[in-house]
């Protein structure tokens, strides 16, 4: 679209004067749209993403946790076990290597696991296609070695999607899993604000994003599980919600 507008302006410039700032505006709009597409995983701009199930009309949601396994994951698992709730944990490869027993507990207690890259580098959006593929395949191998599971779900760090991510997963069976209910529990200190944000965004078919890395998130989860129960919301697995398998047969 941007290229077409620039080409059109270029053609017009041969017949009449076109202000240079029009070209600048088009370029800036294009860069803004690219940035928006990269950082809002719900758009699926560069690669197909699964962020919710809009066809789900019943009060059902999926609960997901990023960045583990972590010592705090144990407390998350305790709460989930007490409530009889199953969640999906998007795990970092290097964290699995660090806490393999916690990872085994996640699997043993019937939760789903997904790939959340190996390093969770802050420069993920600038990695080449080969580097992204290495991040994914390395973690897949670690998960399979410990659990025997061939995972299909991948959640990019920070929800960043790029053309290189698209190239990395092209031809693979990986499914990019996002969210539509973001708790912001890593950047918001006030537990009441975190919980309030989730409540306001709660809709049938939604995927809730939390993190299993802080006591703050544990406290919010305890209150959230009670709220969901009171509101008659059922928490189901991500693969049940999206009706797509988390593991390869």
Short mmCIF file of C-alpha atoms in Angstrom, two decimals, residues 53-243:
data_model
loop_
_atom_site.label_atom_id
_atom_site.label_comp_id
_atom_site.label_asym_id
_atom_site.label_seq_id
_atom_site.Cartn_x
_atom_site.Cartn_y
_atom_site.Cartn_z
CA UNK A 53 -11.61 -17.80 19.95
CA UNK A 54 -14.19 -15.21 18.84
CA UNK A 55 -16.69 -17.98 18.10
CA UNK A 56 -16.80 -19.11 21.73
CA UNK A 57 -20.03 -17.81 23.26
CA UNK A 58 -19.92 -19.66 26.54
CA UNK A 59 -18.02 -18.30 29.52
CA UNK A 60 -14.79 -20.10 28.82
CA UNK A 61 -11.25 -18.71 28.85
CA UNK A 62 -7.69 -20.04 28.75
CA UNK A 63 -5.05 -19.11 31.29
CA UNK A 64 -1.42 -18.81 30.17
CA UNK A 65 1.86 -18.05 31.94
CA UNK A 66 5.08 -16.83 30.37
CA UNK A 67 8.80 -16.81 31.27
CA UNK A 68 9.09 -19.89 33.49
CA UNK A 69 9.90 -22.29 34.82
CA UNK A 70 10.89 -20.23 37.84
CA UNK A 71 10.92 -20.88 41.61
CA UNK A 72 7.67 -18.89 41.81
CA UNK A 73 6.07 -21.36 39.38
CA UNK A 74 5.70 -23.77 42.29
CA UNK A 75 3.27 -21.39 44.03
CA UNK A 76 1.34 -20.90 40.80
CA UNK A 77 1.06 -24.67 40.42
CA UNK A 78 -0.13 -25.02 44.01
CA UNK A 79 -2.99 -22.57 43.38
CA UNK A 80 -3.97 -24.21 40.10
CA UNK A 81 -3.98 -27.62 41.75
CA UNK A 82 -6.19 -26.40 44.59
CA UNK A 83 -8.66 -24.94 42.08
CA UNK A 84 -8.56 -27.89 39.69
CA UNK A 85 -7.53 -25.56 36.86
CA UNK A 86 -5.21 -26.41 33.96
CA UNK A 87 -3.12 -23.72 32.32
CA UNK A 88 -0.58 -23.37 29.53
CA UNK A 89 3.01 -22.48 30.41
CA UNK A 90 5.11 -20.88 27.68
CA UNK A 91 8.59 -21.81 28.83
CA UNK A 92 12.00 -20.35 28.08
CA UNK A 93 14.55 -22.97 27.05
CA UNK A 94 17.34 -21.67 29.27
CA UNK A 95 14.92 -21.62 32.23
CA UNK A 96 13.95 -25.24 31.60
CA UNK A 97 17.64 -26.16 31.75
CA UNK A 98 17.92 -24.25 35.01
CA UNK A 99 14.79 -25.70 36.65
CA UNK A 100 14.09 -29.08 35.00
CA UNK A 101 12.27 -30.48 38.05
CA UNK A 102 9.78 -27.61 38.09
CA UNK A 103 9.24 -28.13 34.37
CA UNK A 104 8.60 -31.83 35.01
CA UNK A 105 6.03 -30.89 37.64
CA UNK A 106 4.19 -28.70 35.12
CA UNK A 107 3.92 -31.67 32.77
CA UNK A 108 3.16 -34.17 35.53
CA UNK A 109 0.20 -32.12 36.80
CA UNK A 110 -1.42 -32.06 33.38
CA UNK A 111 -0.71 -28.54 32.20
CA UNK A 112 0.22 -27.74 28.61
CA UNK A 113 3.63 -26.35 27.71
CA UNK A 114 4.62 -24.17 24.80
CA UNK A 115 7.84 -22.71 23.42
CA UNK A 116 8.79 -19.17 24.48
CA UNK A 117 12.21 -19.08 22.79
CA UNK A 118 15.53 -20.17 24.28
CA UNK A 119 16.99 -16.89 25.51
CA UNK A 120 14.02 -14.47 25.59
CA UNK A 121 16.43 -11.81 24.35
CA UNK A 122 15.22 -8.21 24.33
CA UNK A 123 16.53 -8.00 20.76
CA UNK A 124 14.22 -10.78 19.53
CA UNK A 125 12.60 -8.42 17.03
CA UNK A 126 15.97 -7.85 15.37
CA UNK A 127 17.04 -11.50 15.05
CA UNK A 128 17.54 -13.01 11.61
CA UNK A 129 15.26 -15.79 10.39
CA UNK A 130 18.03 -18.33 11.08
CA UNK A 131 18.49 -17.00 14.61
CA UNK A 132 14.75 -17.13 15.31
CA UNK A 133 14.59 -20.68 13.97
CA UNK A 134 17.49 -21.64 16.24
CA UNK A 135 15.72 -20.13 19.28
CA UNK A 136 12.64 -22.19 18.49
CA UNK A 137 14.30 -25.47 17.55
CA UNK A 138 16.70 -25.41 20.49
CA UNK A 139 13.87 -25.05 22.99
CA UNK A 140 11.73 -27.61 21.18
CA UNK A 141 14.58 -30.09 21.54
CA UNK A 142 14.95 -29.39 25.27
CA UNK A 143 11.22 -29.82 25.86
CA UNK A 144 11.10 -33.06 23.90
CA UNK A 145 14.15 -34.47 25.68
CA UNK A 146 12.64 -33.91 29.13
CA UNK A 147 8.95 -34.48 28.46
CA UNK A 148 8.76 -36.48 25.24
CA UNK A 149 6.40 -33.78 23.90
CA UNK A 150 6.83 -32.31 20.42
CA UNK A 151 5.37 -28.87 21.00
CA UNK A 152 3.50 -26.94 18.33
CA UNK A 153 2.71 -23.77 20.27
CA UNK A 154 5.18 -20.89 20.12
CA UNK A 155 4.75 -17.53 21.79
CA UNK A 156 7.35 -14.95 20.73
CA UNK A 157 9.03 -12.92 23.48
CA UNK A 158 7.13 -9.68 24.17
CA UNK A 159 4.61 -10.76 21.53
CA UNK A 160 6.87 -9.35 18.81
CA UNK A 161 6.19 -10.67 15.30
CA UNK A 162 8.43 -9.90 12.34
CA UNK A 163 8.98 -10.97 8.73
CA UNK A 164 11.91 -13.04 9.99
CA UNK A 165 9.64 -14.89 12.42
CA UNK A 166 7.32 -15.62 9.51
CA UNK A 167 10.25 -16.99 7.49
CA UNK A 168 11.49 -19.04 10.45
CA UNK A 169 8.18 -20.85 10.93
CA UNK A 170 7.31 -21.12 7.23
CA UNK A 171 6.86 -24.76 6.38
CA UNK A 172 6.91 -25.74 10.05
CA UNK A 173 3.96 -26.89 12.11
CA UNK A 174 4.49 -24.20 14.75
CA UNK A 175 1.44 -22.16 15.70
CA UNK A 176 1.96 -18.63 17.02
CA UNK A 177 -0.10 -18.18 20.18
CA UNK A 178 -0.86 -14.71 21.45
CA UNK A 179 -3.48 -13.31 23.82
CA UNK A 180 -6.26 -10.76 24.00
CA UNK A 181 -6.28 -10.22 27.78
CA UNK A 182 -2.91 -8.87 28.89
CA UNK A 183 -2.47 -8.49 32.63
CA UNK A 184 0.68 -6.33 32.46
CA UNK A 185 1.74 -8.05 35.68
CA UNK A 186 5.43 -7.49 34.90
CA UNK A 187 5.15 -3.71 34.63
CA UNK A 188 2.31 -2.81 37.02
CA UNK A 189 3.11 -2.88 40.73
CA UNK A 190 -0.42 -2.46 42.05
CA UNK A 191 -2.11 -5.86 42.35
CA UNK A 192 -5.55 -4.25 42.35
CA UNK A 193 -4.82 -2.57 39.02
CA UNK A 194 -3.62 -5.84 37.50
CA UNK A 195 -6.74 -7.70 38.56
CA UNK A 196 -8.99 -4.84 37.50
CA UNK A 197 -7.41 -4.80 34.06
CA UNK A 198 -8.08 -8.52 33.56
CA UNK A 199 -11.68 -8.18 34.78
CA UNK A 200 -12.40 -5.31 32.36
CA UNK A 201 -11.03 -7.22 29.38
CA UNK A 202 -12.57 -10.57 30.29
CA UNK A 203 -14.68 -12.02 27.46
CA UNK A 204 -15.74 -15.54 26.44
CA UNK A 205 -13.07 -17.19 24.31
CA UNK A 206 -10.31 -15.02 25.71
CA UNK A 207 -6.69 -15.95 26.39
CA UNK A 208 -5.28 -14.41 29.57
CA UNK A 209 -1.56 -13.59 29.69
CA UNK A 210 0.18 -13.69 33.07
CA UNK A 211 3.70 -14.53 34.26
CA UNK A 212 4.82 -17.15 36.77
CA UNK A 213 7.80 -15.17 38.01
CA UNK A 214 6.66 -13.02 40.96
CA UNK A 215 4.75 -13.16 44.24
CA UNK A 216 2.65 -10.30 42.90
CA UNK A 217 1.33 -12.53 40.10
CA UNK A 218 0.69 -15.34 42.57
CA UNK A 219 -1.43 -13.01 44.69
CA UNK A 220 -3.38 -11.78 41.66
CA UNK A 221 -3.94 -15.33 40.43
CA UNK A 222 -5.44 -16.37 43.78
CA UNK A 223 -7.99 -13.56 43.55
CA UNK A 224 -8.57 -14.10 39.83
CA UNK A 225 -9.41 -17.77 40.25
CA UNK A 226 -12.00 -16.89 42.88
CA UNK A 227 -13.46 -14.17 40.64
CA UNK A 228 -13.73 -16.52 37.66
CA UNK A 229 -15.51 -19.07 39.83
CA UNK A 230 -17.97 -16.48 41.14
CA UNK A 231 -18.65 -15.26 37.58
CA UNK A 232 -19.19 -18.85 36.38
CA UNK A 233 -16.25 -18.72 33.99
CA UNK A 234 -14.70 -22.05 33.09
CA UNK A 235 -10.94 -22.21 32.57
CA UNK A 236 -10.06 -24.65 29.79
CA UNK A 237 -6.81 -25.49 28.07
CA UNK A 238 -5.53 -23.37 25.20
CA UNK A 239 -5.83 -26.27 22.78
CA UNK A 240 -9.45 -26.82 23.83
CA UNK A 241 -10.26 -23.13 23.45
CA UNK A 242 -8.58 -22.81 20.05
CA UNK A 243 -9.57 -26.32 18.96
#
